[in-house]
Tab-separated table of C-alpha atoms in Angstrom:
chain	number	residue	atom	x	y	z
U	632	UNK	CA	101.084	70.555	114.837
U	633	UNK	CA	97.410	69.934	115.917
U	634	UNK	CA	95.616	68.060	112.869
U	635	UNK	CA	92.319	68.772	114.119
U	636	UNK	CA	91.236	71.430	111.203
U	637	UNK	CA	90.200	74.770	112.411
U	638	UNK	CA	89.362	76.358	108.811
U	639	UNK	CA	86.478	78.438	108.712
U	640	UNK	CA	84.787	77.396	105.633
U	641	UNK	CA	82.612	79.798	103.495
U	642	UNK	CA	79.351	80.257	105.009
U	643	UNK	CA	76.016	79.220	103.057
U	644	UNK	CA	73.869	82.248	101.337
U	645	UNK	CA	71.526	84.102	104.372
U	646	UNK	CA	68.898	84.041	101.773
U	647	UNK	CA	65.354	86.311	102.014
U	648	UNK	CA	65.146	85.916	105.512
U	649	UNK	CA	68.263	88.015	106.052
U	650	UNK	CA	66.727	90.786	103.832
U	651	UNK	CA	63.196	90.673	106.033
U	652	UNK	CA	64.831	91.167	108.967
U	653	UNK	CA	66.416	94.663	107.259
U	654	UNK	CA	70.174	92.955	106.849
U	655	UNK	CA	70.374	93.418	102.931
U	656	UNK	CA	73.802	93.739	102.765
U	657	UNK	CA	74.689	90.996	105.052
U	658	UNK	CA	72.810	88.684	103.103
U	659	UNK	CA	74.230	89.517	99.646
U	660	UNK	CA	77.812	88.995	101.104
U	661	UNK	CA	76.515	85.437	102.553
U	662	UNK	CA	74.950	84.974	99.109
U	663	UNK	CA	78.219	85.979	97.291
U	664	UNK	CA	80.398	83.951	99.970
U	665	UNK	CA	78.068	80.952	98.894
U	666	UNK	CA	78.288	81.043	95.219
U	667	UNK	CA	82.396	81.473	95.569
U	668	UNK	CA	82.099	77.885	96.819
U	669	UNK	CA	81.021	76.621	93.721
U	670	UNK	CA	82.348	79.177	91.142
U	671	UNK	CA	84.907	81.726	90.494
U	672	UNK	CA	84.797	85.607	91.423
U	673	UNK	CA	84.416	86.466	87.340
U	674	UNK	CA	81.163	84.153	87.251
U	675	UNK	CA	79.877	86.357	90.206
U	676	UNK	CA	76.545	88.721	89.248
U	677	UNK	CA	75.109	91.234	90.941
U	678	UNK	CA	71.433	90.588	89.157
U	679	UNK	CA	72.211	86.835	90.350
U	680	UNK	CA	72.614	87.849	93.717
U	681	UNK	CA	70.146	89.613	94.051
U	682	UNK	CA	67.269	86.675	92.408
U	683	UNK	CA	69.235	84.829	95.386
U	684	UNK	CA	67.965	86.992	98.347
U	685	UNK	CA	64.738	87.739	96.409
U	686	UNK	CA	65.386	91.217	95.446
U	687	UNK	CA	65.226	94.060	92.411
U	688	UNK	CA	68.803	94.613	90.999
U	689	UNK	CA	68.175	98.483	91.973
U	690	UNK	CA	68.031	97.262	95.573
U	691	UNK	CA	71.452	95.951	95.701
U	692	UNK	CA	73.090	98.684	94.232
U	693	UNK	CA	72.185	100.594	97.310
U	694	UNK	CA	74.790	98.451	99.079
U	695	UNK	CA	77.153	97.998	96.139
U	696	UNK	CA	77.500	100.345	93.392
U	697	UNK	CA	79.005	98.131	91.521
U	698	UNK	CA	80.599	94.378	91.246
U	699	UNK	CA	84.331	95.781	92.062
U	700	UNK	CA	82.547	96.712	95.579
U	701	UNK	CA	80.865	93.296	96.481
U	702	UNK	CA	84.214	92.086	95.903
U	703	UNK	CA	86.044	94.155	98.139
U	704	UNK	CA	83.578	93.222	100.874
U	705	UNK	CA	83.382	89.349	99.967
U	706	UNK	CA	87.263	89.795	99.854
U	707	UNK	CA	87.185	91.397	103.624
U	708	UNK	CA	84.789	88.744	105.058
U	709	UNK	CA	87.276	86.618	103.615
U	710	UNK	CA	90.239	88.125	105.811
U	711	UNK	CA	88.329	88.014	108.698
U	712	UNK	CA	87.459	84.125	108.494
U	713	UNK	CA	91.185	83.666	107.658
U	714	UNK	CA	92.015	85.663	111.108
U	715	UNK	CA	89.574	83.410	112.493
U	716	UNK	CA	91.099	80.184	111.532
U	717	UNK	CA	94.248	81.104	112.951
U	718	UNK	CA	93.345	82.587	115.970
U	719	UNK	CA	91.114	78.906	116.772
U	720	UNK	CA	94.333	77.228	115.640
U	721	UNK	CA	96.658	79.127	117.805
U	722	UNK	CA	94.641	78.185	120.948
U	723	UNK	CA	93.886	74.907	119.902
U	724	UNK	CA	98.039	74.791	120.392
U	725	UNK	CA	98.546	77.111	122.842
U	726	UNK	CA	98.961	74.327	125.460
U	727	UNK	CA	102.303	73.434	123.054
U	728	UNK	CA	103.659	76.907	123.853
U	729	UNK	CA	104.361	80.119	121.214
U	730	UNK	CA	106.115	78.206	118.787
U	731	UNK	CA	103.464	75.366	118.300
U	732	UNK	CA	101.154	77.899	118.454
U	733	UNK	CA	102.819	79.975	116.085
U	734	UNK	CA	103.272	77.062	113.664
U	735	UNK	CA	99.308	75.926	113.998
U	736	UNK	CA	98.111	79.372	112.551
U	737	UNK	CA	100.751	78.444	109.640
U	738	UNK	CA	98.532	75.447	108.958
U	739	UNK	CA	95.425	76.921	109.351
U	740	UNK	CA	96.401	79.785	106.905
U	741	UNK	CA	97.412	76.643	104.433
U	742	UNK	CA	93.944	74.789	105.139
U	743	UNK	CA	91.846	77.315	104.317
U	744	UNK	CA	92.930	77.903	101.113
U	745	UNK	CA	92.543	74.529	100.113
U	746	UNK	CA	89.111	74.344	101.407
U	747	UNK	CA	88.181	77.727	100.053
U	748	UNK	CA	89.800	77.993	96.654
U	749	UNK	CA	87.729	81.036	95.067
U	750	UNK	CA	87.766	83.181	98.047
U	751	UNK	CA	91.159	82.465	98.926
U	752	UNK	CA	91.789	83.527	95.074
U	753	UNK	CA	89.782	86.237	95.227
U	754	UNK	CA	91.506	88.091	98.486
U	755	UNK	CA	94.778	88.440	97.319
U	756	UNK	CA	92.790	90.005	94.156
U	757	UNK	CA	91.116	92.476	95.471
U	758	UNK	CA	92.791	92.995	99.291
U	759	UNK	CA	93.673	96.627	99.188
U	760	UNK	CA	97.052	97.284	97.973
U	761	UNK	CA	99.728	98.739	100.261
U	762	UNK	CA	102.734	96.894	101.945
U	763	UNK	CA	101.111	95.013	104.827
U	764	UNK	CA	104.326	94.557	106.689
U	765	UNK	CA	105.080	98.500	107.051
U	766	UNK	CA	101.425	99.792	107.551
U	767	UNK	CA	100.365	100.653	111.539
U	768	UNK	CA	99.383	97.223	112.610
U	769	UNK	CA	95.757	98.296	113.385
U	770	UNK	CA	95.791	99.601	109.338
U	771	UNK	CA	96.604	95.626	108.416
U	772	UNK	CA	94.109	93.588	107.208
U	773	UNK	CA	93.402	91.023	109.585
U	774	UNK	CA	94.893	87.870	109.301
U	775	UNK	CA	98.230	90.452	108.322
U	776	UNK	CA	97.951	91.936	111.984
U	777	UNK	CA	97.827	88.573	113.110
U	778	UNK	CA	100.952	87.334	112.026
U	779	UNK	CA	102.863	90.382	113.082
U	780	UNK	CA	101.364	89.765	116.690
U	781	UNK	CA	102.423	86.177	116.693
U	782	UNK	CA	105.406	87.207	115.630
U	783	UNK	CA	106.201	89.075	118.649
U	784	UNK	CA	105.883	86.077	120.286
U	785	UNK	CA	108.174	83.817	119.214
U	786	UNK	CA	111.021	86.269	117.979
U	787	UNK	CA	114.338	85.546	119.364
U	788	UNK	CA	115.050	88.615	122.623
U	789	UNK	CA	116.774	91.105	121.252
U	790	UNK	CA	114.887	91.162	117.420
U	791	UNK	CA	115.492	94.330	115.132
U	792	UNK	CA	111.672	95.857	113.986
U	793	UNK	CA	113.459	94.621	110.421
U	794	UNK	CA	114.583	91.336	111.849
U	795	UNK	CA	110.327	90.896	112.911
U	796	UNK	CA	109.722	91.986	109.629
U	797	UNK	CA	111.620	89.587	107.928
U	798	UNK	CA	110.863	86.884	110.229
U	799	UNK	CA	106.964	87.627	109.190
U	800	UNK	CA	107.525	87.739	105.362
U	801	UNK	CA	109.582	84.515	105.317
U	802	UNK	CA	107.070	82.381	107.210
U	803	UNK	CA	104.183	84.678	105.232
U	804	UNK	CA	105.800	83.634	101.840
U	805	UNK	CA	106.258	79.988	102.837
U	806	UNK	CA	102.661	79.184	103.479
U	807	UNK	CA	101.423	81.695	101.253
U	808	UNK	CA	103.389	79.928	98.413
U	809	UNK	CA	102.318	76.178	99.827
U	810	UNK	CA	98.720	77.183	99.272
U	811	UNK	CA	99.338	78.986	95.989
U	812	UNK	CA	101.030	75.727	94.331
U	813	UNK	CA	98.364	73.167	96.203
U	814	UNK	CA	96.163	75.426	94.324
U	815	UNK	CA	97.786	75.784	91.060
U	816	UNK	CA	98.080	72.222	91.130
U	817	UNK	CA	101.461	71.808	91.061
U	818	UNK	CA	101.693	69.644	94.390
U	819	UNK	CA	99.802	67.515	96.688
U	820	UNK	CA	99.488	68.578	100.211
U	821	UNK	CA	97.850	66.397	102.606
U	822	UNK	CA	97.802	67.696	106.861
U	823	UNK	CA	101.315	65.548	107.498
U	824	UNK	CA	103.043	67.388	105.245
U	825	UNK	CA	102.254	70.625	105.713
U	826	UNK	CA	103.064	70.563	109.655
U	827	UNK	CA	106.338	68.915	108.729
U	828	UNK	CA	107.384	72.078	105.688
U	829	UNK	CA	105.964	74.764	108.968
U	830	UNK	CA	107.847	73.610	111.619
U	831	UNK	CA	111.045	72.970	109.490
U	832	UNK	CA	110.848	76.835	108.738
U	833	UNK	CA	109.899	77.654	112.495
U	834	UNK	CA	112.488	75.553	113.736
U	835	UNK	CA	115.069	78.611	113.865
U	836	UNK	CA	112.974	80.219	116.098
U	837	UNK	CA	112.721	80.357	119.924
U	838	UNK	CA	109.838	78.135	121.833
């Protein structure tokens, strides 16, 4: 695995130039992205937000009727930098061949939870529910459609659509979980070790 880090890390708050140029909404997701680098979603405010990009309260609420919605969105912004960070870290491999690849956009997924915390947090909150293995690929979120295309590419010939979709929960569950207990706390995860758990679970697979 690659140790070069290809996270996408939150990007900082657009600010009142964003809103002079006409791009309100853009910069109150920039804003929110911002303050989830310091803080949790449940500290978020709308009325905050809004003193950020220099603002009235009534103006944002044109955007997003309510904090539920800037969630969503910051949530969705979220998926897309996750995609991101995968897609850099599959190329970055690509030279390696699909399994290195394959195993890179494990890390990345990893990585970027552990650099962004909140909004890691806060997508699996407030993602859409809905079983992102079974929707129509082009329905998944993102980084979800991702996995089921990289999938494809290192499946063994011959691989059942259930055999694809259990290959893509198992290595889904295993990074998911890595993140969600470097997170909790509950273990230390430096670069080494988290290319040596990936490719011990991708090592099954075909190159």
């Amino acid at each position: 695995m690659a140790k070069n880090d290809n996270s996408v890390k939150i990007a900082p708050a657009l600010g009142r130039d964003a809103y002079h140029h006409g791009d309100l909404r853009s910069a109150l997701i920039a804003a929110g992205m911002h303050a989830l680098s310091a803080d949790s979603a449940d500290a978020l405010s709308l009325r905050a937000l809004a003193r950020e990009v220099g603002v009235s309260a009534t103006a944002v609420y044109h955007h997003f009727p309510d904090k539920d919605a800037l969630l969503v969105a910051l949530a969705m912004t979220g998926f897309d930098q996750l995609a991101a960070a995968q897609q850099a870290a599959s190329r970055s491999a690509s030279g390696q061949g699909a399994l290195a690849a394959f195993s890179a956009s494990g890390a990345a997924y990893v990585r970027f939870a552990i650099i962004n915390q909140e909004l890691f947090r806060l997508m699996w909150k407030a993602a859409p529910r809905g079983d992102q293995l079974h929707l129509p690929i082009d329905e998944a979120h993102p980084a979800m459609a991702n996995l089921r295309r990289t999938v494809e590419d290192v499946a063994p010939p011959g691989s059942s659509e259930d055999d694809k979709r259990a290959t893509a929960l198992r290595c889904w569950g295993l990074v998911h979980g890595l993140a969600t207990l470097s997170l909790d706390g509950q273990i230390d995860l430096d670069d080494d070790m988290i290319g040596r758990v990936i490719v011990g679970l991708t090592g099954g697979l075909r190159t």
